[in-house]
């Protein structure tokens, strides 16, 4: 949990120094009477949709020594999102959607190496600020949360050469949820983002050990 708090403070510090006075908007229309030859953007209430595809590098933090830390597990992210501007004239959007996300980790127990795949359907719930820093180019930091339900994955014990479902008895709990922070870059319809998920739900199927997901992710996509 200390690692998660460190990452959260670091990312929030980076976001806090971004220029709040940048021109902004998404959709809407241009007003070409801007100061100094630059176009000003004025916007009304609007919505958007988007497709996302990318990669993640995940691990777990746990009281159980054989789960804590360990090597990261790579996975895929794919899905769709949608957003709505909260108030006219303010570049603040609420974004949600449905994503398929592959998380998990690697470790060892009594000298036996194992991997565990944790595949989820996730619903992001974030607030996103859209600040134009150049023509047709916007920087979009965001913060919020996510909820997820485990839909598949395998625990593979290479020492005993066995594999079983990650969410079966003695495995992991299906529900996950936590804090999501990140920053996107939009150029016309193109979009890219990086972020981190701080898992707050105990996903360990053990009353005596707290186990939490943590995952960096990088996605690309389009907005329409």
mmCIF file of C-alpha atoms in Angstrom:
data_model
loop_
_atom_site.group_PDB
_atom_site.id
_atom_site.type_symbol
_atom_site.label_atom_id
_atom_site.label_comp_id
_atom_site.label_asym_id
_atom_site.label_seq_id
_atom_site.Cartn_x
_atom_site.Cartn_y
_atom_site.Cartn_z
ATOM 1 C CA UNK A 1 0.000 0.000 0.000
ATOM 2 C CA UNK A 2 2.948 2.369 0.621
ATOM 3 C CA UNK A 3 4.042 1.841 -2.997
ATOM 4 C CA UNK A 4 0.555 2.697 -4.225
ATOM 5 C CA UNK A 5 0.412 5.896 -2.148
ATOM 6 C CA UNK A 6 3.823 6.943 -3.461
ATOM 7 C CA UNK A 7 2.706 6.487 -7.092
ATOM 8 C CA UNK A 8 -0.554 8.348 -6.419
ATOM 9 C CA UNK A 9 1.192 11.352 -4.830
ATOM 10 C CA UNK A 10 3.721 11.475 -7.684
ATOM 11 C CA UNK A 11 1.085 11.447 -10.441
ATOM 12 C CA UNK A 12 -1.132 13.987 -8.672
ATOM 13 C CA UNK A 13 1.889 16.288 -8.244
ATOM 14 C CA UNK A 14 2.584 16.128 -11.976
ATOM 15 C CA UNK A 15 -1.041 16.875 -12.839
ATOM 16 C CA UNK A 16 -1.202 19.783 -10.390
ATOM 17 C CA UNK A 17 1.506 21.767 -12.192
ATOM 18 C CA UNK A 18 -0.169 21.614 -15.597
ATOM 19 C CA UNK A 19 -1.253 25.084 -16.818
ATOM 20 C CA UNK A 20 -4.843 25.699 -15.860
ATOM 21 C CA UNK A 21 -5.058 28.685 -18.192
ATOM 22 C CA UNK A 22 -4.603 26.676 -21.422
ATOM 23 C CA UNK A 23 -7.307 27.017 -24.071
ATOM 24 C CA UNK A 24 -9.643 24.112 -24.060
ATOM 25 C CA UNK A 25 -12.509 22.262 -25.551
ATOM 26 C CA UNK A 26 -13.733 19.158 -27.357
ATOM 27 C CA UNK A 27 -16.060 19.429 -30.343
ATOM 28 C CA UNK A 28 -17.966 22.727 -30.475
ATOM 29 C CA UNK A 29 -16.912 25.652 -32.659
ATOM 30 C CA UNK A 30 -14.019 28.080 -33.057
ATOM 31 C CA UNK A 31 -14.158 31.789 -32.479
ATOM 32 C CA UNK A 32 -11.476 33.275 -34.750
ATOM 33 C CA UNK A 33 -11.304 36.595 -32.903
ATOM 34 C CA UNK A 34 -8.827 35.227 -30.372
ATOM 35 C CA UNK A 35 -6.104 37.343 -28.778
ATOM 36 C CA UNK A 36 -2.672 37.501 -30.431
ATOM 37 C CA UNK A 37 -3.738 35.683 -33.565
ATOM 38 C CA UNK A 38 -4.621 32.466 -31.738
ATOM 39 C CA UNK A 39 -8.102 30.981 -32.062
ATOM 40 C CA UNK A 40 -10.247 30.880 -28.969
ATOM 41 C CA UNK A 41 -12.524 27.908 -28.468
ATOM 42 C CA UNK A 42 -16.017 28.193 -27.025
ATOM 43 C CA UNK A 43 -18.074 25.096 -26.348
ATOM 44 C CA UNK A 44 -21.548 24.065 -25.443
ATOM 45 C CA UNK A 45 -22.737 20.890 -23.714
ATOM 46 C CA UNK A 46 -21.486 17.923 -25.741
ATOM 47 C CA UNK A 47 -20.690 14.242 -25.610
ATOM 48 C CA UNK A 48 -18.128 11.978 -27.208
ATOM 49 C CA UNK A 49 -17.361 8.318 -27.697
ATOM 50 C CA UNK A 50 -14.094 6.500 -28.166
ATOM 51 C CA UNK A 51 -12.377 3.176 -28.759
ATOM 52 C CA UNK A 52 -9.330 2.122 -26.743
ATOM 53 C CA UNK A 53 -6.627 -0.504 -27.204
ATOM 54 C CA UNK A 54 -3.388 -0.913 -25.277
ATOM 55 C CA UNK A 55 -1.089 -2.739 -22.897
ATOM 56 C CA UNK A 56 -0.729 -2.978 -19.127
ATOM 57 C CA UNK A 57 2.005 -4.018 -16.703
ATOM 58 C CA UNK A 58 0.447 -5.243 -13.451
ATOM 59 C CA UNK A 59 1.405 -6.711 -10.090
ATOM 60 C CA UNK A 60 -0.137 -7.175 -6.664
ATOM 61 C CA UNK A 61 0.726 -5.752 -3.254
ATOM 62 C CA UNK A 62 -0.054 -8.208 -0.493
ATOM 63 C CA UNK A 63 0.543 -9.118 3.137
ATOM 64 C CA UNK A 64 1.312 -12.616 1.841
ATOM 65 C CA UNK A 65 5.094 -12.703 1.134
ATOM 66 C CA UNK A 66 4.787 -15.069 -1.841
ATOM 67 C CA UNK A 67 2.349 -12.662 -3.570
ATOM 68 C CA UNK A 68 3.781 -9.274 -2.621
ATOM 69 C CA UNK A 69 5.761 -7.484 -5.334
ATOM 70 C CA UNK A 70 7.236 -10.079 -7.640
ATOM 71 C CA UNK A 71 7.561 -9.616 -11.376
ATOM 72 C CA UNK A 72 4.982 -7.736 -13.397
ATOM 73 C CA UNK A 73 2.543 -9.456 -15.723
ATOM 74 C CA UNK A 74 1.819 -7.922 -19.119
ATOM 75 C CA UNK A 75 -1.679 -7.875 -20.574
ATOM 76 C CA UNK A 76 -4.084 -6.278 -23.027
ATOM 77 C CA UNK A 77 -6.716 -3.574 -22.654
ATOM 78 C CA UNK A 78 -9.534 -3.146 -25.140
ATOM 79 C CA UNK A 79 -12.933 -1.482 -25.021
ATOM 80 C CA UNK A 80 -15.063 1.600 -25.548
ATOM 81 C CA UNK A 81 -15.647 4.769 -23.555
ATOM 82 C CA UNK A 82 -18.036 7.696 -23.630
ATOM 83 C CA UNK A 83 -18.023 11.101 -22.002
ATOM 84 C CA UNK A 84 -20.236 14.084 -21.365
ATOM 85 C CA UNK A 85 -19.302 17.659 -20.542
ATOM 86 C CA UNK A 86 -20.522 18.407 -17.032
ATOM 87 C CA UNK A 87 -21.225 22.137 -17.418
ATOM 88 C CA UNK A 88 -21.228 24.405 -20.515
ATOM 89 C CA UNK A 89 -18.142 26.568 -20.821
ATOM 90 C CA UNK A 90 -16.048 24.357 -18.518
ATOM 91 C CA UNK A 91 -13.683 21.786 -20.064
ATOM 92 C CA UNK A 92 -14.553 19.145 -17.473
ATOM 93 C CA UNK A 93 -15.980 15.811 -18.628
ATOM 94 C CA UNK A 94 -17.309 12.700 -16.919
ATOM 95 C CA UNK A 95 -16.099 9.568 -18.693
ATOM 96 C CA UNK A 96 -17.174 5.957 -18.314
ATOM 97 C CA UNK A 97 -17.276 2.873 -20.510
ATOM 98 C CA UNK A 98 -16.606 -0.850 -20.609
ATOM 99 C CA UNK A 99 -13.122 -2.324 -20.952
ATOM 100 C CA UNK A 100 -11.644 -5.812 -21.016
ATOM 101 C CA UNK A 101 -8.425 -5.686 -18.981
ATOM 102 C CA UNK A 102 -5.796 -8.349 -18.325
ATOM 103 C CA UNK A 103 -3.957 -8.052 -15.000
ATOM 104 C CA UNK A 104 -2.108 -10.459 -12.713
ATOM 105 C CA UNK A 105 1.412 -11.152 -11.530
ATOM 106 C CA UNK A 106 4.238 -13.611 -11.009
ATOM 107 C CA UNK A 107 5.872 -15.038 -7.900
ATOM 108 C CA UNK A 108 7.321 -18.084 -6.193
ATOM 109 C CA UNK A 109 6.312 -20.267 -3.262
ATOM 110 C CA UNK A 110 8.696 -22.769 -1.671
ATOM 111 C CA UNK A 111 10.927 -22.465 -4.723
ATOM 112 C CA UNK A 112 8.103 -23.139 -7.167
ATOM 113 C CA UNK A 113 7.452 -20.390 -9.701
ATOM 114 C CA UNK A 114 3.872 -19.480 -10.556
ATOM 115 C CA UNK A 115 1.930 -16.946 -12.587
ATOM 116 C CA UNK A 116 -1.638 -15.771 -12.190
ATOM 117 C CA UNK A 117 -3.799 -14.119 -14.832
ATOM 118 C CA UNK A 118 -6.652 -11.910 -13.623
ATOM 119 C CA UNK A 119 -8.918 -10.907 -16.505
ATOM 120 C CA UNK A 120 -11.614 -8.336 -15.787
ATOM 121 C CA UNK A 121 -14.487 -6.424 -17.282
ATOM 122 C CA UNK A 122 -13.901 -2.898 -15.994
ATOM 123 C CA UNK A 123 -16.056 0.216 -15.761
ATOM 124 C CA UNK A 124 -14.000 3.439 -15.468
ATOM 125 C CA UNK A 125 -15.546 6.401 -13.646
ATOM 126 C CA UNK A 126 -13.294 9.428 -14.094
ATOM 127 C CA UNK A 127 -13.349 13.218 -14.343
ATOM 128 C CA UNK A 128 -11.292 14.510 -17.269
ATOM 129 C CA UNK A 129 -10.071 18.058 -17.901
ATOM 130 C CA UNK A 130 -9.463 18.948 -21.573
ATOM 131 C CA UNK A 131 -6.916 21.737 -22.095
ATOM 132 C CA UNK A 132 -5.880 22.807 -25.593
ATOM 133 C CA UNK A 133 -2.122 23.474 -25.779
ATOM 134 C CA UNK A 134 -1.873 23.799 -29.595
ATOM 135 C CA UNK A 135 -4.290 23.848 -32.550
ATOM 136 C CA UNK A 136 -6.329 20.614 -32.515
ATOM 137 C CA UNK A 137 -4.141 19.261 -29.668
ATOM 138 C CA UNK A 138 -5.408 18.828 -26.111
ATOM 139 C CA UNK A 139 -3.809 17.516 -22.933
ATOM 140 C CA UNK A 140 -6.396 15.693 -20.803
ATOM 141 C CA UNK A 141 -5.459 14.766 -17.210
ATOM 142 C CA UNK A 142 -8.021 12.727 -15.310
ATOM 143 C CA UNK A 143 -8.710 11.188 -11.919
ATOM 144 C CA UNK A 144 -11.464 8.962 -10.616
ATOM 145 C CA UNK A 145 -12.068 5.317 -9.996
ATOM 146 C CA UNK A 146 -12.871 1.987 -11.575
ATOM 147 C CA UNK A 147 -14.954 -1.058 -10.760
ATOM 148 C CA UNK A 148 -14.200 -4.502 -12.159
ATOM 149 C CA UNK A 149 -15.509 -8.059 -12.194
ATOM 150 C CA UNK A 150 -13.214 -11.028 -12.814
ATOM 151 C CA UNK A 151 -14.277 -13.060 -15.846
ATOM 152 C CA UNK A 152 -11.373 -15.441 -16.388
ATOM 153 C CA UNK A 153 -7.728 -16.316 -15.933
ATOM 154 C CA UNK A 154 -5.476 -19.158 -14.841
ATOM 155 C CA UNK A 155 -3.112 -19.743 -11.938
ATOM 156 C CA UNK A 156 -0.192 -21.796 -13.254
ATOM 157 C CA UNK A 157 2.093 -23.602 -10.814
ATOM 158 C CA UNK A 158 5.181 -24.552 -12.789
ATOM 159 C CA UNK A 159 6.686 -26.605 -9.978
ATOM 160 C CA UNK A 160 3.716 -28.971 -9.683
ATOM 161 C CA UNK A 161 2.766 -28.492 -13.358
ATOM 162 C CA UNK A 162 -0.843 -27.725 -12.552
ATOM 163 C CA UNK A 163 -3.221 -24.931 -13.546
ATOM 164 C CA UNK A 164 -6.622 -23.908 -12.258
ATOM 165 C CA UNK A 165 -9.024 -20.994 -12.423
ATOM 166 C CA UNK A 166 -7.839 -17.760 -10.828
ATOM 167 C CA UNK A 167 -11.298 -17.158 -9.358
ATOM 168 C CA UNK A 168 -12.015 -20.661 -8.052
ATOM 169 C CA UNK A 169 -12.008 -21.593 -4.351
ATOM 170 C CA UNK A 170 -8.669 -20.684 -2.823
ATOM 171 C CA UNK A 171 -7.853 -18.265 -5.650
ATOM 172 C CA UNK A 172 -8.861 -14.622 -5.932
ATOM 173 C CA UNK A 173 -12.088 -12.728 -5.389
ATOM 174 C CA UNK A 174 -13.858 -11.556 -8.521
ATOM 175 C CA UNK A 175 -14.621 -7.979 -7.438
ATOM 176 C CA UNK A 176 -11.977 -5.278 -7.777
ATOM 177 C CA UNK A 177 -12.147 -1.524 -7.501
ATOM 178 C CA UNK A 178 -9.913 1.417 -6.806
ATOM 179 C CA UNK A 179 -8.506 4.764 -7.911
ATOM 180 C CA UNK A 180 -7.535 5.536 -11.509
ATOM 181 C CA UNK A 181 -5.296 8.470 -12.459
ATOM 182 C CA UNK A 182 -3.709 9.317 -15.779
ATOM 183 C CA UNK A 183 -3.290 11.764 -18.604
ATOM 184 C CA UNK A 184 -4.364 11.657 -22.235
ATOM 185 C CA UNK A 185 -3.225 13.462 -25.360
ATOM 186 C CA UNK A 186 -5.789 14.123 -28.099
ATOM 187 C CA UNK A 187 -4.958 15.266 -31.632
ATOM 188 C CA UNK A 188 -8.083 15.683 -33.735
ATOM 189 C CA UNK A 189 -9.632 12.152 -33.610
ATOM 190 C CA UNK A 190 -6.471 10.403 -32.397
ATOM 191 C CA UNK A 191 -5.946 9.705 -28.712
ATOM 192 C CA UNK A 192 -3.222 8.265 -26.451
ATOM 193 C CA UNK A 193 -3.012 7.940 -22.677
ATOM 194 C CA UNK A 194 -0.974 6.581 -19.797
ATOM 195 C CA UNK A 195 -2.200 5.917 -16.275
ATOM 196 C CA UNK A 196 -2.131 3.819 -13.161
ATOM 197 C CA UNK A 197 -4.759 1.810 -11.279
ATOM 198 C CA UNK A 198 -4.477 1.771 -7.482
ATOM 199 C CA UNK A 199 -6.512 -1.223 -6.357
ATOM 200 C CA UNK A 200 -8.335 -0.649 -3.049
ATOM 201 C CA UNK A 201 -10.473 -3.803 -2.890
ATOM 202 C CA UNK A 202 -9.005 -6.877 -1.216
ATOM 203 C CA UNK A 203 -8.856 -9.420 -4.042
ATOM 204 C CA UNK A 204 -7.207 -12.129 -1.924
ATOM 205 C CA UNK A 205 -9.425 -15.069 -0.991
ATOM 206 C CA UNK A 206 -7.918 -15.081 2.486
ATOM 207 C CA UNK A 207 -9.320 -13.461 5.621
ATOM 208 C CA UNK A 208 -5.836 -12.833 7.047
ATOM 209 C CA UNK A 209 -4.052 -11.227 4.085
ATOM 210 C CA UNK A 210 -4.839 -8.060 2.160
ATOM 211 C CA UNK A 211 -4.044 -8.267 -1.550
ATOM 212 C CA UNK A 212 -4.474 -5.372 -3.989
ATOM 213 C CA UNK A 213 -4.002 -4.907 -7.713
ATOM 214 C CA UNK A 214 -1.692 -2.298 -9.161
ATOM 215 C CA UNK A 215 -1.265 -1.664 -12.872
ATOM 216 C CA UNK A 216 0.370 0.795 -15.246
ATOM 217 C CA UNK A 217 -1.369 1.067 -18.607
ATOM 218 C CA UNK A 218 -0.827 2.764 -21.963
ATOM 219 C CA UNK A 219 -3.671 2.970 -24.493
ATOM 220 C CA UNK A 220 -4.239 4.421 -27.930
ATOM 221 C CA UNK A 221 -7.485 4.922 -29.802
ATOM 222 C CA UNK A 222 -9.840 7.264 -31.578
ATOM 223 C CA UNK A 223 -12.525 9.673 -30.407
ATOM 224 C CA UNK A 224 -15.659 10.497 -32.363
#
